Coordinates of C-alpha atoms and ligand atoms in Angstrom, one line a residue:
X291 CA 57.8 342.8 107.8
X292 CA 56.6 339.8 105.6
X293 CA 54.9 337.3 107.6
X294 CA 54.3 334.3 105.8
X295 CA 51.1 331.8 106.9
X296 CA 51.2 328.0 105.9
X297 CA 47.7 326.3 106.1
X298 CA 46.3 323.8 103.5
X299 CA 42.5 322.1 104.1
X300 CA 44.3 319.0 103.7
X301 CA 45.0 319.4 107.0
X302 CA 41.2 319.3 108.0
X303 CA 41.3 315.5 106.5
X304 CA 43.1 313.9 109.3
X305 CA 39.9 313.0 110.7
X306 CA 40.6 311.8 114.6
X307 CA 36.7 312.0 115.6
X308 CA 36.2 313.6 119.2
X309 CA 39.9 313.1 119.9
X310 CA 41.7 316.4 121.3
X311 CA 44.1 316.6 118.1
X312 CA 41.2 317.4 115.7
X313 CA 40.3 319.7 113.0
X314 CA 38.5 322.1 114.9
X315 CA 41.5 323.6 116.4
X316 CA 43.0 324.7 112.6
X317 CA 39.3 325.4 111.6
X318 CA 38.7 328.1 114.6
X319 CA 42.3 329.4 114.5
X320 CA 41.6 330.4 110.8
X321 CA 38.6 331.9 111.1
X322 CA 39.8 333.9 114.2
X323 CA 42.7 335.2 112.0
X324 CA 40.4 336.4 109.0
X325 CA 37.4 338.0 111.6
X326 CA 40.6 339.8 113.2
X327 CA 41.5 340.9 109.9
X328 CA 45.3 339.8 110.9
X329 CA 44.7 337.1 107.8
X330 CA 44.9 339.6 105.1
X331 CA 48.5 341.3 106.5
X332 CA 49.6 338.0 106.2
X333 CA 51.6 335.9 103.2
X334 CA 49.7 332.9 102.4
X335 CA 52.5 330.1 101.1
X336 CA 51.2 326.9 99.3
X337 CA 51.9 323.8 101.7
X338 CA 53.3 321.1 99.4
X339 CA 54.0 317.5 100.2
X340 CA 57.3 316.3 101.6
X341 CA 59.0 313.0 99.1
X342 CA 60.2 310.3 100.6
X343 CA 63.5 311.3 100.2
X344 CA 63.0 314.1 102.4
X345 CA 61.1 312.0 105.1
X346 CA 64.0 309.8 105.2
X347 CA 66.4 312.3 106.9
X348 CA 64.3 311.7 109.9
X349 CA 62.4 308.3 109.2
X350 CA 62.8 304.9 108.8
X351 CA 61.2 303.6 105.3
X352 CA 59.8 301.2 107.8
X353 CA 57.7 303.7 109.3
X354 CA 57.1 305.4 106.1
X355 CA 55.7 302.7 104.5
X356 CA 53.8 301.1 107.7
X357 CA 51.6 304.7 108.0
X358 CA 50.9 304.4 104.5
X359 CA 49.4 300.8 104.7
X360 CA 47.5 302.3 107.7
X361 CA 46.2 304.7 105.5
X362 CA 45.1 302.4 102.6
X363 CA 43.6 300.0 105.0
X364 CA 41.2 303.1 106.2
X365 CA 42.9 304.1 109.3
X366 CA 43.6 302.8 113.0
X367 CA 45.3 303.5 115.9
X368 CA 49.5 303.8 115.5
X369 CA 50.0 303.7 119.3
X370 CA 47.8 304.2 122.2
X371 CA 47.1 308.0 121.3
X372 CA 47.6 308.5 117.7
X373 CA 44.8 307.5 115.8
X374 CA 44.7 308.1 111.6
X375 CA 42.3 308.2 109.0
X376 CA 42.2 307.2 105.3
X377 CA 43.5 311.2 104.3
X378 CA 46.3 310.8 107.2
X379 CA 49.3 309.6 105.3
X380 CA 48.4 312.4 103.1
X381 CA 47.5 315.2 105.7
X382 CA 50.9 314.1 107.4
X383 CA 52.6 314.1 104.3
X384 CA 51.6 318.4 103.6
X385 CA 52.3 318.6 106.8
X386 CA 55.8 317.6 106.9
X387 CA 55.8 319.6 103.1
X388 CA 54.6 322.9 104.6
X389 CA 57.1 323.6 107.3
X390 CA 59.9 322.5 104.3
X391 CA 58.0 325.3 102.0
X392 CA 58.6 328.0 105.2
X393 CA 62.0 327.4 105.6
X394 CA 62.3 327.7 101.4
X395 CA 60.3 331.0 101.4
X396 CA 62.4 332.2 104.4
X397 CA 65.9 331.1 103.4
X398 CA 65.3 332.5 100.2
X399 CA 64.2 335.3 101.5
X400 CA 60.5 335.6 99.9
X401 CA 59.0 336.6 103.5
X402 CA 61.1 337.7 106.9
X403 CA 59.4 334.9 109.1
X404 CA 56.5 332.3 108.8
X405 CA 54.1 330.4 111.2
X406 CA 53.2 326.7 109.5
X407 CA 49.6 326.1 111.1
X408 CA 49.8 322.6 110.4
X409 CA 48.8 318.8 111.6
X410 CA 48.9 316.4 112.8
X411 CA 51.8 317.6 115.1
X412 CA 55.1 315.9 114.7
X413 CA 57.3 316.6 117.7
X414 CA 56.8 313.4 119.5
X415 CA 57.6 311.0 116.4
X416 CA 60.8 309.0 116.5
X417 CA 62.1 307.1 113.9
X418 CA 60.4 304.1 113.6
X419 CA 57.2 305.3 115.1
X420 CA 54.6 307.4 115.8
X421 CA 53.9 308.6 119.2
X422 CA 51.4 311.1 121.3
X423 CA 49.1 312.2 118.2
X424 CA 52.9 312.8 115.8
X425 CA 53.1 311.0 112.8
X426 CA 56.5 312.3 110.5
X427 CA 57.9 314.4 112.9
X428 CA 57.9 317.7 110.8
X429 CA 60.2 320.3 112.8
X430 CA 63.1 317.7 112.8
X431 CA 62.2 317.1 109.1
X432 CA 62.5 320.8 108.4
X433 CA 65.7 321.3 110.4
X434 CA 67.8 318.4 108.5
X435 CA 66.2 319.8 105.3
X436 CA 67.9 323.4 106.0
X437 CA 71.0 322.1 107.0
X438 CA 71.5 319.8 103.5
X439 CA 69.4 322.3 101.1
X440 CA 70.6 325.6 102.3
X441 CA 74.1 324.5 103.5
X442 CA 73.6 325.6 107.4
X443 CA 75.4 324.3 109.7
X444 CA 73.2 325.7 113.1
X445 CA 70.3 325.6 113.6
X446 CA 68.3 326.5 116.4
X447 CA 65.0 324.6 117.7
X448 CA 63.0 326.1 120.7
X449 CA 59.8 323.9 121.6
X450 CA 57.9 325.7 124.8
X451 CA 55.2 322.8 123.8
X452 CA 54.2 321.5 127.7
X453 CA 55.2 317.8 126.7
X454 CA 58.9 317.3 126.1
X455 CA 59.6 316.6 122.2
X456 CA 61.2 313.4 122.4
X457 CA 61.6 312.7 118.5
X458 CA 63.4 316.0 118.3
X459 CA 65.9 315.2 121.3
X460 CA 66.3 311.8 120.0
X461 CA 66.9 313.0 116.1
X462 CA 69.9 314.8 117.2
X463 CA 71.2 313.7 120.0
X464 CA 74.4 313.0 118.7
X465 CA 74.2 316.3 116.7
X466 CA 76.5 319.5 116.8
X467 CA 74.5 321.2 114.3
X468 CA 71.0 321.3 115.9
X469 CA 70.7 323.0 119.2
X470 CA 67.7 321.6 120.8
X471 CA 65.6 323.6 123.8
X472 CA 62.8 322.6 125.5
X473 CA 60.4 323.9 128.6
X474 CA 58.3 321.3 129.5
X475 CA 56.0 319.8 132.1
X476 CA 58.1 317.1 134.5
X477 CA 57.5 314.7 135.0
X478 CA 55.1 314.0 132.4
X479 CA 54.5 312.5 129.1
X480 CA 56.5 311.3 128.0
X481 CA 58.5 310.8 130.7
X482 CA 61.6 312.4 129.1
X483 CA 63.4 315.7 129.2
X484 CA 65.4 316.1 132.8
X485 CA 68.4 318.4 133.0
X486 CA 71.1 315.8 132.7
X487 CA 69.9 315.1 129.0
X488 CA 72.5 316.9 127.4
X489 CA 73.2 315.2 123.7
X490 CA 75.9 312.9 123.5
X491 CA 79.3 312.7 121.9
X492 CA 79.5 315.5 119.3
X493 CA 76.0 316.2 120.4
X494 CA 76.9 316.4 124.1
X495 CA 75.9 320.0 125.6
X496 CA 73.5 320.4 122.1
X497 CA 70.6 319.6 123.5
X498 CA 69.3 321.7 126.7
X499 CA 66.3 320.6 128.6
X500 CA 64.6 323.1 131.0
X501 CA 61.6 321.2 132.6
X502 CA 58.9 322.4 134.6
X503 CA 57.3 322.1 138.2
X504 CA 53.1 321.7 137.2
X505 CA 52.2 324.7 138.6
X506 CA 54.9 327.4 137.0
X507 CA 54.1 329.9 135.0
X508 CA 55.0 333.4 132.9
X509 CA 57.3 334.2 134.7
X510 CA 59.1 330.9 135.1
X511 CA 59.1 330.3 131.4
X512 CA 60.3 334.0 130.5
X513 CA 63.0 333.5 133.0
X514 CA 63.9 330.1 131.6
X515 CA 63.9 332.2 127.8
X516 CA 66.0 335.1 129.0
X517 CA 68.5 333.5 131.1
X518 CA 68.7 329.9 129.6
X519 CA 67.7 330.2 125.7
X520 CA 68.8 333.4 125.0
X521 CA 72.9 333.0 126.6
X522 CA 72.4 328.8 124.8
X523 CA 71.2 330.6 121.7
X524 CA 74.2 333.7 121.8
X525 CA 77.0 331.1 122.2
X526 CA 75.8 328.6 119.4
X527 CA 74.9 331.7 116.7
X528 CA 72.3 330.0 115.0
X529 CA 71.4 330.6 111.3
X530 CA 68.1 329.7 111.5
X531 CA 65.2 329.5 114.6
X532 CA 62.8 327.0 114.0
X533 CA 60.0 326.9 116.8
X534 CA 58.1 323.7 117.6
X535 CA 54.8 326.3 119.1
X536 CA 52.9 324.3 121.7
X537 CA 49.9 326.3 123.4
X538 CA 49.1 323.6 125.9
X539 CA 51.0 325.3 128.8
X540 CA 48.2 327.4 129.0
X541 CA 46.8 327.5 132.6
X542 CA 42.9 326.5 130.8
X543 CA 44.6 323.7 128.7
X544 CA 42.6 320.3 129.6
X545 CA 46.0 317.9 129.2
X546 CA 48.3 320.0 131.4
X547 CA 49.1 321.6 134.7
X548 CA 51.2 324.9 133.5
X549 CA 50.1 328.1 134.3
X550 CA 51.3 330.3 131.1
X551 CA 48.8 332.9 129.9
X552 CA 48.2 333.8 126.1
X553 CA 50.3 337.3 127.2
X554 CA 53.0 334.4 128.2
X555 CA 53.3 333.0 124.2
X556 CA 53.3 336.2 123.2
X557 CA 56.0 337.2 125.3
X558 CA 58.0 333.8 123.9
X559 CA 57.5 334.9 120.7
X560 CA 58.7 338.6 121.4
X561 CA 61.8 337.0 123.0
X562 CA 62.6 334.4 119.7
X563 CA 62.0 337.1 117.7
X564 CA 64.8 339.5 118.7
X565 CA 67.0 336.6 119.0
X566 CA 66.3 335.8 115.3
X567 CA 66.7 339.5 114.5
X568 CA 70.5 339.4 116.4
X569 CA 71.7 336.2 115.7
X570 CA 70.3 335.5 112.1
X571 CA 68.8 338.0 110.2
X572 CA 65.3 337.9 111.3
X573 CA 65.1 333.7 110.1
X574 CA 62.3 332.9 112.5
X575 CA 60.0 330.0 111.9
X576 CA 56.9 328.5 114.0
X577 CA 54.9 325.5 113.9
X578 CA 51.9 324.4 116.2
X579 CA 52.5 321.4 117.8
X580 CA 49.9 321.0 120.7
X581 CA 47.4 323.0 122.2
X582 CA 43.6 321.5 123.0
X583 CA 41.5 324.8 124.0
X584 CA 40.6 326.2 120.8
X585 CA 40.5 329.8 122.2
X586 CA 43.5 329.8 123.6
X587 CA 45.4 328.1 120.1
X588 CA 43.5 330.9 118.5
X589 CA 44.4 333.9 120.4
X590 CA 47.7 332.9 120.8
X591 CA 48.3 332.2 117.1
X592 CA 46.8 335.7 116.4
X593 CA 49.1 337.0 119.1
X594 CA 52.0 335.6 117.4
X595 CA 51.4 336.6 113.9
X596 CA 51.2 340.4 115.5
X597 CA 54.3 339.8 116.8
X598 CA 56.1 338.5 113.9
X599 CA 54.1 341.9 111.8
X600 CA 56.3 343.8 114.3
X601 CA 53.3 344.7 116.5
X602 CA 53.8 344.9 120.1
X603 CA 50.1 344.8 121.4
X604 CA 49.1 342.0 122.8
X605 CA 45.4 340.6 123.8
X606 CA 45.1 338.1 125.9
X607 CA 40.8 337.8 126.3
X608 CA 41.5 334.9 129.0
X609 CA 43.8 337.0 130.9
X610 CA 46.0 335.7 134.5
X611 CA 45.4 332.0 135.8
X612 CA 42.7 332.1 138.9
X613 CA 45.0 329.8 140.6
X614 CA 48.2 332.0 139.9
X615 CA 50.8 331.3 142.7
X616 CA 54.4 331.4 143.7
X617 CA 55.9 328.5 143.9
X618 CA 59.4 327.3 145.5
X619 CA 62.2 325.9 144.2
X620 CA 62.7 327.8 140.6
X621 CA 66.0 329.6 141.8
X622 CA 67.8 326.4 142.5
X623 CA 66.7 324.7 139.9
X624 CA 67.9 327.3 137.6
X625 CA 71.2 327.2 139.5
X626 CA 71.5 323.8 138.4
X627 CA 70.4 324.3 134.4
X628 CA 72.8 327.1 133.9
X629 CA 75.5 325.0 135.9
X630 CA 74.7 321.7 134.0
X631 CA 75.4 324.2 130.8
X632 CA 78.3 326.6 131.5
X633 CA 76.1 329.2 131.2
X634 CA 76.9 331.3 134.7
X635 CA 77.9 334.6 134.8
Ligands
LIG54 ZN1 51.9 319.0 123.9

């Protein structure tokens, strides 16, 4: 297996001060990979910016042009969370670029799978704006960019991020050719993300929300893989699985309430993995989104790359939530998602 990384110190330039979205997270997840020893299995791919062209798939030249004049003027805030610096348009720009160089090196064949350790994160970014630390939102970006380069028609987007990704949902809503799935704290920011968002007209029943009661955990989330994602991801036969890899459902993640262990991800990943390997020859592609406690992004990264290597074992140094608990309700409201999508029996 060829495992391909994406990481450019760009990256490290998107300078957000003592905000949670801040270099340190790339800067410990590296070095964590390369005192593992995991970094040298590992592909490294040259991240590359996206052109405008390519940001306008997804993005208004509006928007495009408003975070660049951000930039030039030294930075600000684009909305109540999402702060840039004078290297942001850039950083965002490589960003965008490196998840569009994974799905080149994978379609193409140069490596089986990749993991894009980039940022800022992009899965909350709509349109005509940024939103909750997103800029360009870069998993949509890549998706449209695989349907028109490579010809797809299907492709597949999981995001087990703990905040719904809204810019996603939105950027094909209407859309027949991108499958969108999402676990996700609800209610919570940003607000969107209940069952009965299901697409619209050509779109309608393309777009499958699974959100979660603060509190869940593993084994809600591998149930809502196994019996929701995996059946959703059989009937639509997608030709490509791109992953918009969120580790703030961790259970010691400071922004959320979930209650998924670093065991949990890897489990995820084990899951998305042999779906890729049955539905579309292995095409399997992550991206980190969120995740705010550096050991946990770390481990899990790690953890993720071993799976992707083919390597089963998984370590998990935080181990089971203290406050692990059952809690009611899951059955039913599983009922209800498999109902809402056909998806019984
Ligand atoms: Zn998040």
């Amino acid at each position: 297996m060829k495992a391909g990384i994406i990481y450019d110190a760009i990256y490290l330039e998107h300078d957000t001060g003592d905000h949670v979205e801040n270099s340190r997270r790339l800067v410990e997840t590296m070095s964590y990979l390369k005192e593992t020893g995991i970094m040298e299995k590992l592909v490294p791919l040259s991240a590359r910016p996206a052109s405008l062209e390519e940001l306008e798939m997804i993005h208004s030249p509006n928007h495009i042009s408003y975070v660049k004049s951000i930039a030039e003027r030294g930075g600000g805030w684009l909305d109540p969370d999402t702060v840039m610096s004078p290297k942001s348009y850039e950083a965002a720009l490589y960003a965008a670029g490196g998840l569009l160089v994974a799905v080149e090196a994978v379609m193409k064949g140069e490596v089986d799978n990749a993991f894009a350790l980039v940022r800022p994160p992009g899965h909350h970014a709509v349109r005509d704006r940024a939103m909750g630390f997103c800029i360009f939102n870069n998993v949509a970006i890549a998706a449209r960019f695989a349907l028109t380069k490579f010809n797809l028609n299907r492709v597949l987007i999981a995001d087990f991020d703990v905040h719904h990704g809204n810019g996603t949902q939105d950027a094909f809503y209407a859309d027949p050719e991108v499958l969108y799935f999402s676990t996700h704290q609800y209610p919570y920011y940003p607000g969107t993300g209940w069952i009965n968002e299901v697409g619209t007209g050509e779109g309608e029943g393309f777009t499958v929300n699974f959100p979660m009661t603060a509190g869940w955990g593993d084994e809600e989330y591998l149930r809502a893989f196994n019996e929701v994602l995996g059946p959703a991801a059989r009937r639509f036969q997608p030709q490509l699985i791109l992953v918009s890899a969120g580790f703030d459902p961790h259970w010691a993640d400071q922004l959320a309430m979930m209650q998924v262990t670093i065991t949990g991800f890897a489990r995820m990943a084990m899951i998305l993995k042999e779906l890729a390997a049955e539905l579309c020859q292995g095409r399997l592609i992550f991206t980190l989104e969120g995740g705010y406690n550096l050991q946990v992004v770390a481990s899990s990264v790690r953890n993720i790359f071993d799976v992707l290597l083919g390597n089963p074992e998984v370590d998990d140094p935080l181990g089971k939530a203290p406050a692990a608990r059952k809690l009611e309700g899951f059955d039913e409201h599983m009922e209800a998602i498999k109902r809402t999508h056909h998806l019984e029996g």
